[in-house]
Tab-separated table of C-alpha atoms in Angstrom:
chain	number	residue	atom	x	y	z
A	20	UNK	CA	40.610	-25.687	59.509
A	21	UNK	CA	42.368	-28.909	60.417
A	22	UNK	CA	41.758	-30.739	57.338
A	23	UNK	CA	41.649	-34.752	56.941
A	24	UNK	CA	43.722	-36.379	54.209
A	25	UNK	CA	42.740	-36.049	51.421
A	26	UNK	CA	41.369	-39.493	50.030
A	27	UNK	CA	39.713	-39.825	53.205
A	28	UNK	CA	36.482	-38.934	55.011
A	29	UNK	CA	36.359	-38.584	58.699
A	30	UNK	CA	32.921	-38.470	60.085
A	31	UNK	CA	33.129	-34.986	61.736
A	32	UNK	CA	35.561	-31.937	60.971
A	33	UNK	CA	36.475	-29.897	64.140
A	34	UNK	CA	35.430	-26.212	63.832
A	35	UNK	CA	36.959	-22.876	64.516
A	36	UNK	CA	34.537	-23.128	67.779
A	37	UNK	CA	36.196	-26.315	69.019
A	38	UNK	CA	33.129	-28.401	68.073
A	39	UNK	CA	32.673	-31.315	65.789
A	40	UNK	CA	30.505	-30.939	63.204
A	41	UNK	CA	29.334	-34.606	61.272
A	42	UNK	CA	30.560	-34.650	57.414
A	43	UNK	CA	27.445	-35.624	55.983
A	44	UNK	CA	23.983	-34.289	57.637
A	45	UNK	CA	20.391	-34.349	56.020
A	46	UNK	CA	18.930	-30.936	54.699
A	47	UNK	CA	15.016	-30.698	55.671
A	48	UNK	CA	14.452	-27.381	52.722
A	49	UNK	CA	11.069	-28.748	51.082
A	50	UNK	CA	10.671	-31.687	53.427
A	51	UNK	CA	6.542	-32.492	53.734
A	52	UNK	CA	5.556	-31.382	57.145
A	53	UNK	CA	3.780	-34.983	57.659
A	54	UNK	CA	6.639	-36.952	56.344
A	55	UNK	CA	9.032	-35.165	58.826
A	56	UNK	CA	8.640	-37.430	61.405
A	57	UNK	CA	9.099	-40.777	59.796
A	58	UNK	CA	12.151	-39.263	57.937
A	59	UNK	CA	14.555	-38.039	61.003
A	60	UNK	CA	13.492	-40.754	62.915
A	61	UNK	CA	14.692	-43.231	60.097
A	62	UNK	CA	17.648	-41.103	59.113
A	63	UNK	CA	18.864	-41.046	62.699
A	64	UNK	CA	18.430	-45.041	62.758
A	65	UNK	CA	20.315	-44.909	59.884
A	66	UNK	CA	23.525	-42.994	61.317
A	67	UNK	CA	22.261	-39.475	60.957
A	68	UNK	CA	23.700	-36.974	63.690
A	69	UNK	CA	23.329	-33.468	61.510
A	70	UNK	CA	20.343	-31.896	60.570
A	71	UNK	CA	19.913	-28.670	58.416
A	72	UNK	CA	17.583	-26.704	59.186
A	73	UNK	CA	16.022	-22.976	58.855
A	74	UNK	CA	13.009	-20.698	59.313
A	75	UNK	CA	12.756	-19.998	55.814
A	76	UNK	CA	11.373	-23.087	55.544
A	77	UNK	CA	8.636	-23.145	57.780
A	78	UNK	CA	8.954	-27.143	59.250
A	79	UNK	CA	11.008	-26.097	62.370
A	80	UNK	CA	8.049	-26.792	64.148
A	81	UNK	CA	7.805	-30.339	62.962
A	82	UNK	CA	11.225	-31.185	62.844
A	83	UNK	CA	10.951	-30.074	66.514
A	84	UNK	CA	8.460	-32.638	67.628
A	85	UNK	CA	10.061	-35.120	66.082
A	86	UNK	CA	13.931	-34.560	67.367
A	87	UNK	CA	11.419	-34.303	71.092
A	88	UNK	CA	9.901	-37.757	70.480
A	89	UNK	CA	12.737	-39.086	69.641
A	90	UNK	CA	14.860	-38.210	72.872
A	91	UNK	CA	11.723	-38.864	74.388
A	92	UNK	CA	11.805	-42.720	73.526
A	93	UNK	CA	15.562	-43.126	74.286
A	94	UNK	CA	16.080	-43.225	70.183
A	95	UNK	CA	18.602	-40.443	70.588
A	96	UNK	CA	20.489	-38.656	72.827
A	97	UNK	CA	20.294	-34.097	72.169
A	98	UNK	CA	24.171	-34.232	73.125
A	99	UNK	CA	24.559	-36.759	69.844
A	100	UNK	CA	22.635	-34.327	67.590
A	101	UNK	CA	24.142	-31.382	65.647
A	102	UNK	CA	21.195	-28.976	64.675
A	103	UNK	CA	21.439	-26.137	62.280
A	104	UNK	CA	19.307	-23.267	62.178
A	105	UNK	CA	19.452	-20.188	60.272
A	106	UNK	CA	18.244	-16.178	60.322
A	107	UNK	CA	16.773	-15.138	57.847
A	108	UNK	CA	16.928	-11.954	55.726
A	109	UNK	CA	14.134	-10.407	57.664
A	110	UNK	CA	15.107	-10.667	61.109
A	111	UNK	CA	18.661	-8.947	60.559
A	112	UNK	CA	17.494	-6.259	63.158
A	113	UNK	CA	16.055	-8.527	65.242
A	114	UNK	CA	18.581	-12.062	65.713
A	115	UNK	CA	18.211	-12.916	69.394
A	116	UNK	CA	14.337	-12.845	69.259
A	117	UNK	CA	14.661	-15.175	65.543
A	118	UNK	CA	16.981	-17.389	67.167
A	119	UNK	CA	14.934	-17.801	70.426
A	120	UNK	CA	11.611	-18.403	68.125
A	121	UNK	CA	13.563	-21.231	66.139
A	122	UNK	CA	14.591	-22.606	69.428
A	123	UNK	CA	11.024	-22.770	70.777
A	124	UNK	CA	10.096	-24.534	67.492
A	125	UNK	CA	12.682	-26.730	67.207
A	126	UNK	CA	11.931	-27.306	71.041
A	127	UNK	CA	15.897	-26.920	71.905
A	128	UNK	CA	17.854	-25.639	75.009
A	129	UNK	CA	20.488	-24.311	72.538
A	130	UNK	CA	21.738	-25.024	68.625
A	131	UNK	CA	25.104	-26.363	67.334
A	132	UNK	CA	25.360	-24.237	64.756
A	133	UNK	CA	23.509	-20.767	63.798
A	134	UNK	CA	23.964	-19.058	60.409
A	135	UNK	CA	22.868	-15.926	58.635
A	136	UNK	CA	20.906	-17.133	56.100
A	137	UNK	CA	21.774	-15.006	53.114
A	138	UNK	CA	23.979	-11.359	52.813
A	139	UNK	CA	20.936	-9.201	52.852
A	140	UNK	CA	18.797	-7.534	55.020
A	141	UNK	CA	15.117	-7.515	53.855
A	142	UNK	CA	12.137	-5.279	55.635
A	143	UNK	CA	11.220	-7.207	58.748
A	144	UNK	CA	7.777	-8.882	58.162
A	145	UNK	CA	7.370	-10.175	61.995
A	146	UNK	CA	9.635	-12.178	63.751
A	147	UNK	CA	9.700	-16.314	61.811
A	148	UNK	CA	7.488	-15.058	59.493
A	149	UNK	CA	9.859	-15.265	57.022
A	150	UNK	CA	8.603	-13.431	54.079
A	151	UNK	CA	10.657	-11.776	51.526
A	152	UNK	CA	8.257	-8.699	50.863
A	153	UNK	CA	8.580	-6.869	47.239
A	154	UNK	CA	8.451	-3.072	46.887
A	155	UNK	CA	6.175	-1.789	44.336
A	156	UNK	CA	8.311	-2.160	41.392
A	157	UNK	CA	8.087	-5.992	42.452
A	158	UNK	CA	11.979	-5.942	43.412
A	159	UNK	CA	13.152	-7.164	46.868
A	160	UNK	CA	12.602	-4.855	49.244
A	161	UNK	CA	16.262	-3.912	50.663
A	162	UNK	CA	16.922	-2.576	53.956
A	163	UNK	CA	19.854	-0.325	53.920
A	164	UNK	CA	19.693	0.536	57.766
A	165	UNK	CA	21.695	-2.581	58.497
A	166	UNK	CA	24.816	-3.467	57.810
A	167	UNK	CA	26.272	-7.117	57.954
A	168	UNK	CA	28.759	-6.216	60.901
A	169	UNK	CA	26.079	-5.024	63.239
A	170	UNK	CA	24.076	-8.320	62.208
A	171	UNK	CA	27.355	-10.575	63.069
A	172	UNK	CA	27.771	-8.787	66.481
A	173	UNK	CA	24.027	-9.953	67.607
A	174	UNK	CA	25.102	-13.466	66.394
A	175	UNK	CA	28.397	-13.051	68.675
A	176	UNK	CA	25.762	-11.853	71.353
A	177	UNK	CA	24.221	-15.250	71.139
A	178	UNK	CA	27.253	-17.493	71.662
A	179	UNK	CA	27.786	-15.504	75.003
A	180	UNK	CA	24.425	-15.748	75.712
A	181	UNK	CA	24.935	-20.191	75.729
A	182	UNK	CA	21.801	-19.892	73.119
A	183	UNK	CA	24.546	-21.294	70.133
A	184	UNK	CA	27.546	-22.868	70.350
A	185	UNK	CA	29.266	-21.901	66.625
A	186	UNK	CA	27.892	-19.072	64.752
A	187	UNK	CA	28.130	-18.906	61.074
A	188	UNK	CA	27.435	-17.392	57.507
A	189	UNK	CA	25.440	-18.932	54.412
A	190	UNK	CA	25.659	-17.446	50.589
A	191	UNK	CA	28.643	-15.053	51.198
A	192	UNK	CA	31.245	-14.573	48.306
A	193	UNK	CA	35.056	-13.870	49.014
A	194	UNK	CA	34.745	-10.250	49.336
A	195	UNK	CA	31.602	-10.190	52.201
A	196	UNK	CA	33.526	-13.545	53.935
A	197	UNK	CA	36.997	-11.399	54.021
A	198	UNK	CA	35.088	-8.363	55.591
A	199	UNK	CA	33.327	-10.591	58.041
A	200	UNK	CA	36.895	-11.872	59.188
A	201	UNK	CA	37.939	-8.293	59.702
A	202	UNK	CA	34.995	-7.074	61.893
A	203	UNK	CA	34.611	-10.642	64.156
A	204	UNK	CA	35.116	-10.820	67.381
A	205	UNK	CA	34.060	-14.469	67.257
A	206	UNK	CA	34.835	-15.486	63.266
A	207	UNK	CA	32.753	-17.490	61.175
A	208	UNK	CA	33.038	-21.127	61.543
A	209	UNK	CA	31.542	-22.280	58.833
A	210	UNK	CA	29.905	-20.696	55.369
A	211	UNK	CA	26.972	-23.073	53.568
A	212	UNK	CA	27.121	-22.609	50.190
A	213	UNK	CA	26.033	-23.990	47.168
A	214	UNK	CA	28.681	-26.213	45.459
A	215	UNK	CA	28.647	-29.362	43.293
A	216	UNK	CA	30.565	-30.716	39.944
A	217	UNK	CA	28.679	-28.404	37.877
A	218	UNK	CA	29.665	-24.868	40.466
A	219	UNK	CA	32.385	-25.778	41.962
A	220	UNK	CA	33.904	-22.545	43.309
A	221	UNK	CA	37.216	-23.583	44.134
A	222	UNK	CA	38.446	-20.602	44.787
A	223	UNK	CA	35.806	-19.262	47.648
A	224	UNK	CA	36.592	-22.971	49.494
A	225	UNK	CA	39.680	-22.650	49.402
A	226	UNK	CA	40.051	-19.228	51.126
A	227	UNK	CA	37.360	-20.248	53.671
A	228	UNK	CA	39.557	-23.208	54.054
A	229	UNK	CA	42.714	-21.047	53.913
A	230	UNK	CA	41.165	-19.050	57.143
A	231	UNK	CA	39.736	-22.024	59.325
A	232	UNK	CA	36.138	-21.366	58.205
A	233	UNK	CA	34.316	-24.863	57.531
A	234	UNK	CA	32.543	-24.964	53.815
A	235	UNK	CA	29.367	-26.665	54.023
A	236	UNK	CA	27.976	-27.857	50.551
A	237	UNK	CA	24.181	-26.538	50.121
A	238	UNK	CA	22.919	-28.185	46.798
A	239	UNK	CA	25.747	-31.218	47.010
A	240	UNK	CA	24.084	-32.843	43.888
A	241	UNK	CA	23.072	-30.000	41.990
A	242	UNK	CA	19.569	-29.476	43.485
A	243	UNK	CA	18.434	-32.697	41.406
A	244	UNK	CA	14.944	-32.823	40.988
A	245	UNK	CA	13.765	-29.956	43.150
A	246	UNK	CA	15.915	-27.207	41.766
A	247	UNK	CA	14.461	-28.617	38.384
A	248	UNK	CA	11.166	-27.902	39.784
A	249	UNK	CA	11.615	-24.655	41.344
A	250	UNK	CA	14.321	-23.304	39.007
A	251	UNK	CA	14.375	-25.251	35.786
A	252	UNK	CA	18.279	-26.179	36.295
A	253	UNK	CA	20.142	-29.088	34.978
A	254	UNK	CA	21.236	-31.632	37.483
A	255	UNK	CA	25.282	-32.784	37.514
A	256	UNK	CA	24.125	-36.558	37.949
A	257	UNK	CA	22.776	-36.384	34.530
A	258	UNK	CA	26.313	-35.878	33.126
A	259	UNK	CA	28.121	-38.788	31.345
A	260	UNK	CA	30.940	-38.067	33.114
A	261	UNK	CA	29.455	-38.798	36.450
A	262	UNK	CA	27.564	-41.629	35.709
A	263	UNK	CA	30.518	-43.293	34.078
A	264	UNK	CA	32.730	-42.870	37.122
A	265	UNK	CA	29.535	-43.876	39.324
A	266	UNK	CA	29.699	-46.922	37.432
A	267	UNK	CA	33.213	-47.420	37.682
A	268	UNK	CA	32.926	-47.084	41.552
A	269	UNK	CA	30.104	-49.804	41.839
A	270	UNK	CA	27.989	-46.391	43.226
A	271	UNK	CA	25.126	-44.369	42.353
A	272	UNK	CA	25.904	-41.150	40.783
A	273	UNK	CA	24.843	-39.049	44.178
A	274	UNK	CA	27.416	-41.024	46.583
A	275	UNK	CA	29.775	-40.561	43.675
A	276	UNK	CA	29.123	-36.648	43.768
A	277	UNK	CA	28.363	-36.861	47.858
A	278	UNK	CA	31.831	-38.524	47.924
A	279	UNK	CA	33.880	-35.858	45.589
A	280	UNK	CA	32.431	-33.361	48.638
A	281	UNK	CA	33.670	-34.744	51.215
A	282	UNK	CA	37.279	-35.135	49.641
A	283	UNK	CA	37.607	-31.624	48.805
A	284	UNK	CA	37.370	-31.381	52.622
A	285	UNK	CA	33.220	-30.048	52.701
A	286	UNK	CA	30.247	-30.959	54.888
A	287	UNK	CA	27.558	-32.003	52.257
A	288	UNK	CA	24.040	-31.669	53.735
A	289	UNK	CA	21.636	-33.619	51.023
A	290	UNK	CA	17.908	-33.510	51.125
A	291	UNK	CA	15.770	-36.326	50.793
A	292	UNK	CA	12.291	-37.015	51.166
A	293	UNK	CA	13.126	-40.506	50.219
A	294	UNK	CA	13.530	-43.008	53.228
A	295	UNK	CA	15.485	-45.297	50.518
A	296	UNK	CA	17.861	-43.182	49.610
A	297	UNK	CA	18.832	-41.720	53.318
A	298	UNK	CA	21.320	-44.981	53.932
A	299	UNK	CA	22.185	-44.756	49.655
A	300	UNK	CA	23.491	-40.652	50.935
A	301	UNK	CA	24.728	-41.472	54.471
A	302	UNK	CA	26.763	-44.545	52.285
A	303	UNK	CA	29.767	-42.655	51.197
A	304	UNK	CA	32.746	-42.993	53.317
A	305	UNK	CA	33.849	-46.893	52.187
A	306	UNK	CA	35.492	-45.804	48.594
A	307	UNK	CA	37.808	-43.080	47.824
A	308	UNK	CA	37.791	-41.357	44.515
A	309	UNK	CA	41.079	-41.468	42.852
A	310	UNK	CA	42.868	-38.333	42.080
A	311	UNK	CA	43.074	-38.945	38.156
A	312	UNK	CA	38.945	-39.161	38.390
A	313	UNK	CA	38.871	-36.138	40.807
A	314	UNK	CA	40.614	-34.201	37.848
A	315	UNK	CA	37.379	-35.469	35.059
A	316	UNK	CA	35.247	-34.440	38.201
A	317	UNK	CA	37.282	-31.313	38.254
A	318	UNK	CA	36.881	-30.531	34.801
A	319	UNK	CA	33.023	-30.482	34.524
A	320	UNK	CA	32.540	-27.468	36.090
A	321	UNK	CA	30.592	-24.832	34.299
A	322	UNK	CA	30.423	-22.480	37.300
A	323	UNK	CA	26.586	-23.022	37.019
A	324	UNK	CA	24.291	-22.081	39.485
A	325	UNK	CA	21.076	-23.777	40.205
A	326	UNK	CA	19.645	-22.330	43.174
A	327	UNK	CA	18.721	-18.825	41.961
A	328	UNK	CA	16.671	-17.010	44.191
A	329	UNK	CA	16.265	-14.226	41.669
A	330	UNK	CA	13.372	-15.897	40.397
A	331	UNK	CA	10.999	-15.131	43.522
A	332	UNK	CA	13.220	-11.717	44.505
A	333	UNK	CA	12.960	-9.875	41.493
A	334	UNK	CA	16.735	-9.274	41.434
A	335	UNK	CA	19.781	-10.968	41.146
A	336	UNK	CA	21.603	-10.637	44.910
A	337	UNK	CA	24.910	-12.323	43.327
A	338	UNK	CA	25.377	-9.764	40.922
């Protein structure tokens, strides 16, 4: 991946695909269906040209009127946008139908950028539905009839198809990342995962890094407040460390963290149901961490995860 400097952040890395992809977008996971609106029309006011999105969480609809509206009323031009989308666990056996569904939400011709939500292949529940249906001993119900490589060959289908323009993976390790490499016609351009001071995961960025694949930061702050809700984890921007060095910086402790992404060379993606804090996250390019406090950032990791789906699933997928 051609890599800026580090000590710098461009506002868009180049992909594997030949398309730009903006450093910092805005997440929509647990964004209010009536909020939606109001928020990506601000955040696009306020310099936003990457959304995240995905089925899973059931707003592409919204999100969809909105992004219409706005091209609508000349706020916004579609070729200025990059949109995300992702399959979900599901729909393995079923990808150009899910991406065509998320494309009528999201009311789109085509998407930037289309990823495979997570490295497993649940029973299908209908196609968007989205559900992650439990067997009777209340344990994720697996499909084993799929394998990963037939699932990345439909997502090849749909970059020759003009539905997507890059194709990508979410939640894969090393191992799963270095098989999809093997078996791609088309390889991964980027891979979301979750990554902040507190899970930092050097060694999975770097490799995707090492092989031109694009590391997007899911969770850039440590889930904050909603992960606390959903998960009960412990937010980096509580540390001492990090609010010292915010401090320091004359910045709150989530540009700080935002800004520690996007010199390791990620995408960061934050969420935000807060129109205040959409210009405080977008905010993050006029101040460079040193490398002396990218070292104390370096040295807070606890290779803690927050976002732990094992909690709804019944079983622990990273294990």
């Amino acid at each position: 991946m051609p890599a800026r400097e580090q000590g710098t952040a461009a506002n868009a890395l180049k992909l594997s695909s030949g398309h730009e992809m903006p450093a910092v977008g805005l997440g929509v996971w647990r964004m209010d269906a009536p909020a939606i609106r109001g928020l990506i029309h601000s955040a696009i006011r306020a310099g936003y040209r990457h959304f995240d999105c995905a089925a899973k969480y059931q707003n592409e609809a919204e999100v969809g009127d909105a992004l219409a509206e706005a091209f609508e009323i000349g706020l916004i031009k579609r070729e200025d946008l990059f949109i995300t989308t992702k399959l979900w666990n599901s729909d393995h056996g079923h990808v150009v139908e899910a991406c065509k569904d998320s494309l009528k939400k999201l009311r789109l011709d085509s998407l930037d950028l289309y990823l495979i939500h997570f490295p497993v292949v649940t029973k299908h529940t209908g196609i968007g539905k989205t559900a992650s249906a439990l067997g009777d001993d209340g344990v994720l119900d697996i499909n084993t009839t799929i394998s990963l490589e037939t699932t990345w060959h439909a997502m090849e289908d749909l970059v020759s198809m003009g539905l997507v323009r890059s194709i990508g993976i979410s939640n894969y390790n090393i191992l799963l990342t270095r098989d999809c490499l093997a078996y791609a016609k088309i390889k991964p351009a980027v891979n979301q995962i979750e990554t902040h001071p507190y899970f930092q995961r050097d060694p999975l960025v770097k490799f995707c890094q090492k092989h031109g694949i694009c590391v997007t930061a899911h969770t850039p702050l440590g889930g904050s407040t909603a992960n606390t809700e959903l998960f009960g984890s412990v937010s980096c921007l509580d540390d001492p460390v990090i609010k010292s060095l915010a401090e320091k910086y004359g910045k709150s402790p989530a540009q700080l963290v935002l800004r520690w992404g996007l010199q390791r060379n990620t995408v960061v993606i934050p969420k935000t149901s807060k129109e205040e804090r959409l210009e405080e996250n977008l905010a993050v390019v006029d101040f460079d961490i040193s490398s002396e406090d990218m070292e104390k950032i370096k040295a807070l990791d606890r290779n803690y995860r927050s976002n732990q789906p094992a909690k709804f699933w019944g079983i622990d997928i990273y294990a």
